[in-house]
Amino acid sequence: MNDKRENKIKEIRAVVEKVITGEKAVCCALLIIMLLITFFQVVMRFIFNSPFSWSEELTLIFLVWFGYLCMPIDIFHDSHAALYFLYNRLPVALKKAVDIMRHGLLMWLFSQMIVYGYTITKLNMPKLQPATRVSQGWLFAPLIVGGVLMLIYCALNLLTTILKPLDAYRKEAETEWSIEQLNKERGGTE
């Protein structure tokens, strides 16, 4: 019975990995577009002395979307900042309890982000940016989209943690780590 649940979660995680690949592609495209807009803005300002009036507004919108689409990727991979020096010293059962509490707290935070993001987006939709005439709501809509993605990914992490047996925590605690693994765990390169 437990194996069926684990296999189902692995299948779901595989599907989410495909969604994450799409998110990464969108983030790369946004980054390239922001780079091009900013480059041409600098060229137009300093070489031709004729800057675009819309470039800063559009770059800001893309930057906010970029940020709120990148955050769910870290949430899914559970690679956000952590106090590992303290966490790694906890007993196995307490580690699992802390993980469950952390995912639960994050889910609450993301649900609040969605609720208040919707409110602020709705309030700002009628307002227009001065240069682009694009709705200011597009600056706040990423709160909703990113919040929904983070809530889903965090719920999946919570479910995975709940189903993870204590033996898996014990095995992780007893594992000898290489320098490369420690660097990756501490936020270094892969």
CSV table of C-alpha atoms in Angstrom, one decimal, residues 7-187:
chain,number,residue,atom,x,y,z
A,7,ASN,CA,5.0,5.5,-6.8
A,8,LYS,CA,2.1,7.8,-7.4
A,9,ILE,CA,4.0,10.7,-5.8
A,10,LYS,CA,7.0,9.9,-8.0
A,11,GLU,CA,4.7,10.0,-11.0
A,12,ILE,CA,3.3,13.4,-9.9
A,13,ARG,CA,6.8,14.7,-9.3
A,14,ALA,CA,7.8,13.6,-12.8
A,15,VAL,CA,4.9,15.6,-14.3
A,16,VAL,CA,5.8,18.6,-12.1
A,17,GLU,CA,9.4,18.4,-13.3
A,18,LYS,CA,8.1,18.9,-16.9
A,19,VAL,CA,6.1,22.0,-15.7
A,20,ILE,CA,9.3,23.2,-14.0
A,21,THR,CA,11.2,22.8,-17.3
A,22,GLY,CA,8.6,25.0,-18.9
A,23,GLU,CA,8.9,27.5,-16.1
A,24,LYS,CA,12.7,27.6,-16.6
A,25,ALA,CA,12.2,28.2,-20.3
A,26,VAL,CA,9.8,31.1,-19.6
A,27,CYS,CA,12.3,32.5,-17.0
A,28,CYS,CA,15.2,32.3,-19.6
A,29,ALA,CA,13.0,34.1,-22.2
A,30,LEU,CA,12.1,36.8,-19.7
A,31,LEU,CA,15.8,37.3,-18.7
A,32,ILE,CA,16.8,37.6,-22.4
A,33,ILE,CA,14.0,40.0,-23.1
A,34,MET,CA,15.0,42.2,-20.1
A,35,LEU,CA,18.6,42.1,-21.1
A,36,LEU,CA,17.8,43.2,-24.7
A,37,ILE,CA,15.4,46.0,-23.6
A,38,THR,CA,17.9,47.3,-21.1
A,39,PHE,CA,20.8,47.1,-23.6
A,40,PHE,CA,18.8,49.0,-26.3
A,41,GLN,CA,17.7,51.5,-23.7
A,42,VAL,CA,21.3,52.2,-22.7
A,43,VAL,CA,22.3,52.5,-26.3
A,44,MET,CA,19.4,54.8,-27.1
A,45,ARG,CA,20.1,57.0,-24.1
A,46,PHE,CA,23.8,57.4,-24.2
A,47,ILE,CA,24.6,57.1,-27.9
A,48,PHE,CA,21.5,58.6,-29.6
A,49,ASN,CA,20.3,60.7,-26.6
A,50,SER,CA,16.8,59.5,-27.3
A,51,PRO,CA,15.7,57.0,-24.6
A,52,PHE,CA,12.6,54.9,-24.8
A,53,SER,CA,9.9,56.1,-22.4
A,54,TRP,CA,8.5,52.6,-21.9
A,55,SER,CA,11.5,50.4,-21.2
A,56,GLU,CA,11.7,50.8,-17.5
A,57,GLU,CA,8.1,49.9,-16.9
A,58,LEU,CA,8.2,46.9,-19.1
A,59,THR,CA,11.5,45.7,-17.6
A,60,LEU,CA,10.0,46.0,-14.1
A,61,ILE,CA,7.0,43.9,-15.1
A,62,PHE,CA,9.2,41.2,-16.6
A,63,LEU,CA,11.5,41.3,-13.6
A,64,VAL,CA,8.6,40.8,-11.1
A,65,TRP,CA,7.3,37.9,-13.2
A,66,PHE,CA,10.8,36.4,-13.5
A,67,GLY,CA,11.2,36.5,-9.7
A,68,TYR,CA,7.9,35.0,-8.9
A,69,LEU,CA,8.3,32.2,-11.5
A,70,CYS,CA,11.8,31.3,-10.2
A,71,MET,CA,10.8,31.0,-6.5
A,72,PRO,CA,8.5,28.0,-7.1
A,73,ILE,CA,11.4,26.1,-8.7
A,74,ASP,CA,13.4,26.4,-5.4
A,75,ILE,CA,10.3,25.5,-3.4
A,76,PHE,CA,9.8,22.3,-5.4
A,77,HIS,CA,13.4,21.3,-5.1
A,78,ASP,CA,13.3,22.3,-1.4
A,79,SER,CA,16.5,24.3,-2.0
A,80,HIS,CA,15.7,27.5,-0.2
A,81,ALA,CA,17.7,28.9,2.7
A,82,ALA,CA,18.0,26.7,5.7
A,83,LEU,CA,19.9,26.4,9.0
A,84,TYR,CA,21.5,23.1,8.3
A,85,PHE,CA,24.1,23.4,11.1
A,86,LEU,CA,21.2,23.3,13.5
A,87,TYR,CA,18.9,21.0,11.6
A,88,ASN,CA,21.5,18.3,11.1
A,89,ARG,CA,22.0,18.0,14.9
A,90,LEU,CA,18.3,17.2,15.6
A,91,PRO,CA,17.1,13.7,16.4
A,92,VAL,CA,15.6,11.9,13.4
A,93,ALA,CA,11.9,12.1,14.6
A,94,LEU,CA,12.3,15.8,15.4
A,95,LYS,CA,13.8,16.4,11.9
A,96,LYS,CA,10.7,14.9,10.3
A,97,ALA,CA,8.4,17.0,12.6
A,98,VAL,CA,10.3,20.2,11.8
A,99,ASP,CA,10.1,19.4,8.0
A,100,ILE,CA,6.3,18.9,8.3
A,101,MET,CA,5.9,22.1,10.3
A,102,ARG,CA,8.1,24.0,7.8
A,103,HIS,CA,6.1,22.8,4.8
A,104,GLY,CA,2.8,23.5,6.7
A,105,LEU,CA,3.9,27.0,7.6
A,106,LEU,CA,5.1,27.7,4.0
A,107,MET,CA,1.7,26.5,2.7
A,108,TRP,CA,-0.1,29.0,5.0
A,109,LEU,CA,2.2,31.8,3.8
A,110,PHE,CA,1.6,31.0,0.1
A,111,SER,CA,-2.2,30.8,0.6
A,112,GLN,CA,-2.0,34.3,2.2
A,113,MET,CA,0.1,35.4,-0.7
A,114,ILE,CA,-2.6,34.2,-3.1
A,115,VAL,CA,-5.4,35.9,-1.2
A,116,TYR,CA,-3.7,39.2,-0.8
A,117,GLY,CA,-2.1,39.1,-4.2
A,118,TYR,CA,-5.6,38.7,-5.7
A,119,THR,CA,-6.9,41.6,-3.7
A,120,ILE,CA,-4.0,43.9,-4.7
A,121,THR,CA,-4.1,42.8,-8.4
A,122,LYS,CA,-7.8,43.4,-8.6
A,123,LEU,CA,-7.3,46.9,-7.1
A,124,ASN,CA,-4.6,47.8,-9.6
A,125,MET,CA,-6.1,46.3,-12.8
A,126,PRO,CA,-8.0,49.6,-13.7
A,127,LYS,CA,-4.8,51.7,-13.2
A,128,LEU,CA,-2.5,52.1,-16.2
A,129,GLN,CA,1.2,52.6,-16.3
A,130,PRO,CA,2.0,56.1,-17.6
A,131,ALA,CA,4.3,55.2,-20.5
A,132,THR,CA,3.1,51.8,-21.7
A,133,ARG,CA,-0.5,52.1,-20.8
A,134,VAL,CA,-0.4,48.5,-19.5
A,135,SER,CA,-2.5,47.7,-16.5
A,136,GLN,CA,-0.6,48.0,-13.2
A,137,GLY,CA,-2.3,44.8,-12.2
A,138,TRP,CA,0.3,42.9,-14.2
A,139,LEU,CA,2.9,44.0,-11.7
A,140,PHE,CA,0.9,42.2,-8.9
A,141,ALA,CA,-0.5,39.2,-10.8
A,142,PRO,CA,2.7,37.2,-10.3
A,143,LEU,CA,1.8,37.0,-6.6
A,144,ILE,CA,-1.1,34.9,-7.6
A,145,VAL,CA,0.6,32.7,-10.2
A,146,GLY,CA,3.7,32.2,-8.2
A,147,GLY,CA,1.7,31.7,-5.0
A,148,VAL,CA,-0.4,29.0,-6.6
A,149,LEU,CA,2.7,27.2,-8.0
A,150,MET,CA,4.5,27.4,-4.6
A,151,LEU,CA,1.4,26.2,-2.8
A,152,ILE,CA,1.1,23.2,-5.1
A,153,TYR,CA,4.8,22.3,-4.9
A,154,CYS,CA,4.9,22.8,-1.1
A,155,ALA,CA,1.8,20.6,-0.7
A,156,LEU,CA,3.6,17.9,-2.7
A,157,ASN,CA,6.7,18.3,-0.6
A,158,LEU,CA,4.6,18.0,2.6
A,159,LEU,CA,3.0,14.8,1.3
A,160,THR,CA,6.4,13.4,0.4
A,161,THR,CA,7.7,14.3,3.9
A,162,ILE,CA,4.7,12.7,5.6
A,163,LEU,CA,5.1,9.5,3.7
A,164,LYS,CA,8.9,9.4,4.1
A,165,PRO,CA,9.8,6.8,6.7
A,166,LEU,CA,12.0,7.6,9.7
A,167,ASP,CA,14.5,5.0,8.4
A,168,ALA,CA,15.1,7.3,5.4
A,169,TYR,CA,16.0,10.1,7.8
A,170,ARG,CA,18.3,7.8,9.7
A,171,LYS,CA,20.0,6.7,6.5
A,172,GLU,CA,20.5,10.3,5.4
A,173,ALA,CA,22.0,11.1,8.8
A,174,GLU,CA,24.5,8.2,8.6
A,175,THR,CA,25.6,8.9,5.0
A,176,GLU,CA,29.1,10.2,4.5
A,177,TRP,CA,29.0,13.3,2.3
A,178,SER,CA,31.6,14.2,-0.3
A,179,ILE,CA,32.9,17.7,-0.6
A,180,GLU,CA,30.8,18.2,-3.8
A,181,GLN,CA,27.6,17.1,-2.0
A,182,LEU,CA,28.3,19.4,1.0
A,183,ASN,CA,29.0,22.3,-1.3
A,184,LYS,CA,25.7,21.7,-3.2
A,185,GLU,CA,23.8,21.3,0.1
A,186,ARG,CA,25.2,24.6,1.3
A,187,GLY,CA,24.1,26.4,-1.8
